[in-house]
Amino acid sequence: QVQLVESRGGLVQAGGSLRLSCAASGLTFSTYTMGWFRQAPGKEREFVACIRWSGGSTYSADSVEGRFTISRDNAKYTVYLQMNSLKPDDTAVYYCAAASGGWRTIATMSTPQKYSYWGQGTQVTVSS
């Protein structure tokens, strides 16, 4: 079966950096768009970034643009989220997700319903 396993998040001070990874298995990784979402307590799940199967195209939410970078290594079946200049507002559970069916507009790719498979989530806490 398909599994997406995020690396452990952690506690980091504001202004710091953290890199998350997500290891996939049970799917043809190189054919899937991969995304990162996050959910803070009491809030809806929010799009963070996504990357095309080839790695040649990415989308990021305005709230993380210029601070977060998504990348992938298809040989390792892994997607990454490099988070720099972290803010307390970035505190959330972060989820990776996989979507089939090709690359679409950001409006589509930022929608959780587009993604078929999800990881279990990892907590990232940014202290002020």
mmCIF file of C-alpha atoms in Angstrom:
data_model
loop_
_atom_site.group_PDB
_atom_site.id
_atom_site.type_symbol
_atom_site.label_atom_id
_atom_site.label_comp_id
_atom_site.label_asym_id
_atom_site.label_seq_id
_atom_site.Cartn_x
_atom_site.Cartn_y
_atom_site.Cartn_z
ATOM 1 C CA GLN A 1 0.000 0.000 0.000
ATOM 2 C CA VAL A 2 0.989 3.612 -0.414
ATOM 3 C CA GLN A 3 2.875 5.152 2.470
ATOM 4 C CA LEU A 4 4.127 8.675 2.952
ATOM 5 C CA VAL A 5 6.316 9.136 5.990
ATOM 6 C CA GLU A 6 7.408 12.583 7.094
ATOM 7 C CA SER A 7 10.586 13.172 9.019
ATOM 8 C CA ARG A 8 10.387 14.408 12.570
ATOM 9 C CA GLY A 9 9.693 18.116 12.851
ATOM 10 C CA GLY A 10 10.732 19.967 15.928
ATOM 11 C CA LEU A 11 11.015 23.129 17.926
ATOM 12 C CA VAL A 12 12.936 26.017 16.402
ATOM 13 C CA GLN A 13 13.366 29.665 17.283
ATOM 14 C CA ALA A 14 11.947 32.382 15.090
ATOM 15 C CA GLY A 15 14.337 33.173 12.276
ATOM 16 C CA GLY A 16 15.697 29.658 12.264
ATOM 17 C CA SER A 17 15.571 26.925 9.638
ATOM 18 C CA LEU A 18 14.296 23.395 9.406
ATOM 19 C CA ARG A 19 14.147 20.842 6.605
ATOM 20 C CA LEU A 20 11.364 18.311 6.386
ATOM 21 C CA SER A 21 11.486 15.227 4.226
ATOM 22 C CA CYS A 22 8.818 12.795 3.144
ATOM 23 C CA ALA A 23 9.662 9.300 1.995
ATOM 24 C CA ALA A 24 7.175 7.613 -0.316
ATOM 25 C CA SER A 25 6.596 3.946 -1.051
ATOM 26 C CA GLY A 26 4.000 1.852 -2.821
ATOM 27 C CA LEU A 27 3.532 4.226 -5.745
ATOM 28 C CA THR A 28 5.354 5.240 -8.888
ATOM 29 C CA PHE A 29 6.768 8.318 -7.262
ATOM 30 C CA SER A 30 8.057 9.985 -10.407
ATOM 31 C CA THR A 31 4.541 10.229 -11.837
ATOM 32 C CA TYR A 32 2.999 12.060 -8.883
ATOM 33 C CA THR A 33 2.800 15.711 -8.021
ATOM 34 C CA MET A 34 3.899 16.095 -4.418
ATOM 35 C CA GLY A 35 2.645 18.721 -2.029
ATOM 36 C CA TRP A 36 3.070 20.036 1.470
ATOM 37 C CA PHE A 37 0.168 21.287 3.565
ATOM 38 C CA ARG A 38 -0.077 22.421 7.150
ATOM 39 C CA GLN A 39 -2.730 22.719 9.803
ATOM 40 C CA ALA A 40 -2.597 24.878 12.881
ATOM 41 C CA PRO A 41 -4.886 24.289 15.873
ATOM 42 C CA GLY A 42 -8.402 25.482 15.164
ATOM 43 C CA LYS A 43 -7.648 26.221 11.520
ATOM 44 C CA GLU A 44 -8.292 24.484 8.239
ATOM 45 C CA ARG A 45 -5.599 22.604 6.393
ATOM 46 C CA GLU A 46 -3.588 25.089 4.366
ATOM 47 C CA PHE A 47 -1.573 24.671 1.170
ATOM 48 C CA VAL A 48 2.145 25.327 1.503
ATOM 49 C CA ALA A 49 3.849 24.210 -1.715
ATOM 50 C CA CYS A 50 3.794 21.610 -4.459
ATOM 51 C CA ILE A 51 6.161 20.290 -7.090
ATOM 52 C CA ARG A 52 5.586 18.699 -10.444
ATOM 53 C CA TRP A 53 6.586 15.088 -11.053
ATOM 54 C CA SER A 54 9.703 16.191 -12.939
ATOM 55 C CA GLY A 55 10.670 18.806 -10.379
ATOM 56 C CA GLY A 56 10.619 21.405 -13.125
ATOM 57 C CA SER A 57 7.695 23.408 -11.775
ATOM 58 C CA THR A 58 6.664 24.448 -8.309
ATOM 59 C CA TYR A 59 3.965 26.521 -6.642
ATOM 60 C CA SER A 60 4.178 28.078 -3.192
ATOM 61 C CA ALA A 61 1.666 29.875 -1.033
ATOM 62 C CA ASP A 62 2.159 33.606 -0.737
ATOM 63 C CA SER A 63 2.686 33.224 2.998
ATOM 64 C CA VAL A 64 5.853 31.157 2.485
ATOM 65 C CA GLU A 65 7.105 32.477 -0.855
ATOM 66 C CA GLY A 66 10.784 33.344 -0.626
ATOM 67 C CA ARG A 67 11.215 31.493 2.677
ATOM 68 C CA PHE A 68 10.244 27.893 1.924
ATOM 69 C CA THR A 69 11.548 25.742 -0.937
ATOM 70 C CA ILE A 70 10.114 22.461 -2.106
ATOM 71 C CA SER A 71 12.281 19.950 -3.957
ATOM 72 C CA ARG A 72 12.288 16.268 -4.772
ATOM 73 C CA ASP A 73 14.625 13.407 -5.515
ATOM 74 C CA ASN A 74 12.818 10.871 -7.649
ATOM 75 C CA ALA A 75 15.639 8.341 -7.299
ATOM 76 C CA LYS A 76 15.127 8.394 -3.530
ATOM 77 C CA TYR A 77 11.337 8.626 -3.623
ATOM 78 C CA THR A 78 11.584 11.654 -1.382
ATOM 79 C CA VAL A 79 10.224 15.182 -1.322
ATOM 80 C CA TYR A 80 11.703 17.939 0.821
ATOM 81 C CA LEU A 81 10.564 21.206 2.318
ATOM 82 C CA GLN A 82 13.344 23.588 3.274
ATOM 83 C CA MET A 83 11.981 26.191 5.666
ATOM 84 C CA ASN A 84 13.994 29.322 6.360
ATOM 85 C CA SER A 85 13.270 32.502 8.285
ATOM 86 C CA LEU A 86 10.643 30.683 10.288
ATOM 87 C CA LYS A 87 7.966 32.651 12.095
ATOM 88 C CA PRO A 88 5.680 31.732 14.995
ATOM 89 C CA ASP A 89 2.796 31.757 12.489
ATOM 90 C CA ASP A 90 4.457 28.791 10.762
ATOM 91 C CA THR A 91 3.684 26.626 13.782
ATOM 92 C CA ALA A 92 1.513 23.753 12.596
ATOM 93 C CA VAL A 93 1.362 20.074 11.793
ATOM 94 C CA TYR A 94 2.922 19.633 8.363
ATOM 95 C CA TYR A 95 1.665 16.976 5.964
ATOM 96 C CA CYS A 96 3.046 15.720 2.685
ATOM 97 C CA ALA A 97 0.655 14.505 0.041
ATOM 98 C CA ALA A 98 0.675 12.889 -3.381
ATOM 99 C CA ALA A 99 -1.554 13.717 -6.329
ATOM 100 C CA SER A 100 -1.993 11.886 -9.610
ATOM 101 C CA GLY A 101 -3.631 13.154 -12.752
ATOM 102 C CA GLY A 102 -1.130 15.678 -14.005
ATOM 103 C CA TRP A 103 -0.128 19.254 -13.302
ATOM 104 C CA ARG A 104 -2.850 21.879 -13.170
ATOM 105 C CA THR A 105 -3.297 25.493 -12.118
ATOM 106 C CA ILE A 106 -2.285 26.581 -8.635
ATOM 107 C CA ALA A 107 -5.971 26.868 -7.776
ATOM 108 C CA THR A 108 -6.297 23.145 -8.387
ATOM 109 C CA MET A 109 -2.966 21.997 -7.022
ATOM 110 C CA SER A 110 -3.459 23.938 -3.782
ATOM 111 C CA THR A 111 -6.708 22.128 -3.044
ATOM 112 C CA PRO A 112 -6.400 19.211 -0.580
ATOM 113 C CA GLN A 113 -9.041 17.279 -2.485
ATOM 114 C CA LYS A 114 -6.651 16.982 -5.424
ATOM 115 C CA TYR A 115 -4.359 14.742 -3.342
ATOM 116 C CA SER A 116 -5.028 11.046 -2.967
ATOM 117 C CA TYR A 117 -2.448 10.074 -0.393
ATOM 118 C CA TRP A 118 -1.326 11.739 2.831
ATOM 119 C CA GLY A 119 1.355 11.300 5.425
ATOM 120 C CA GLN A 120 0.634 11.171 9.133
ATOM 121 C CA GLY A 121 1.919 14.680 9.755
ATOM 122 C CA THR A 122 4.794 16.115 11.745
ATOM 123 C CA GLN A 123 4.717 18.935 14.289
ATOM 124 C CA VAL A 124 6.721 22.076 13.679
ATOM 125 C CA THR A 125 6.765 24.638 16.469
ATOM 126 C CA VAL A 126 8.379 28.040 16.092
ATOM 127 C CA SER A 127 9.017 29.960 19.288
ATOM 128 C CA SER A 128 9.201 33.736 19.432
#
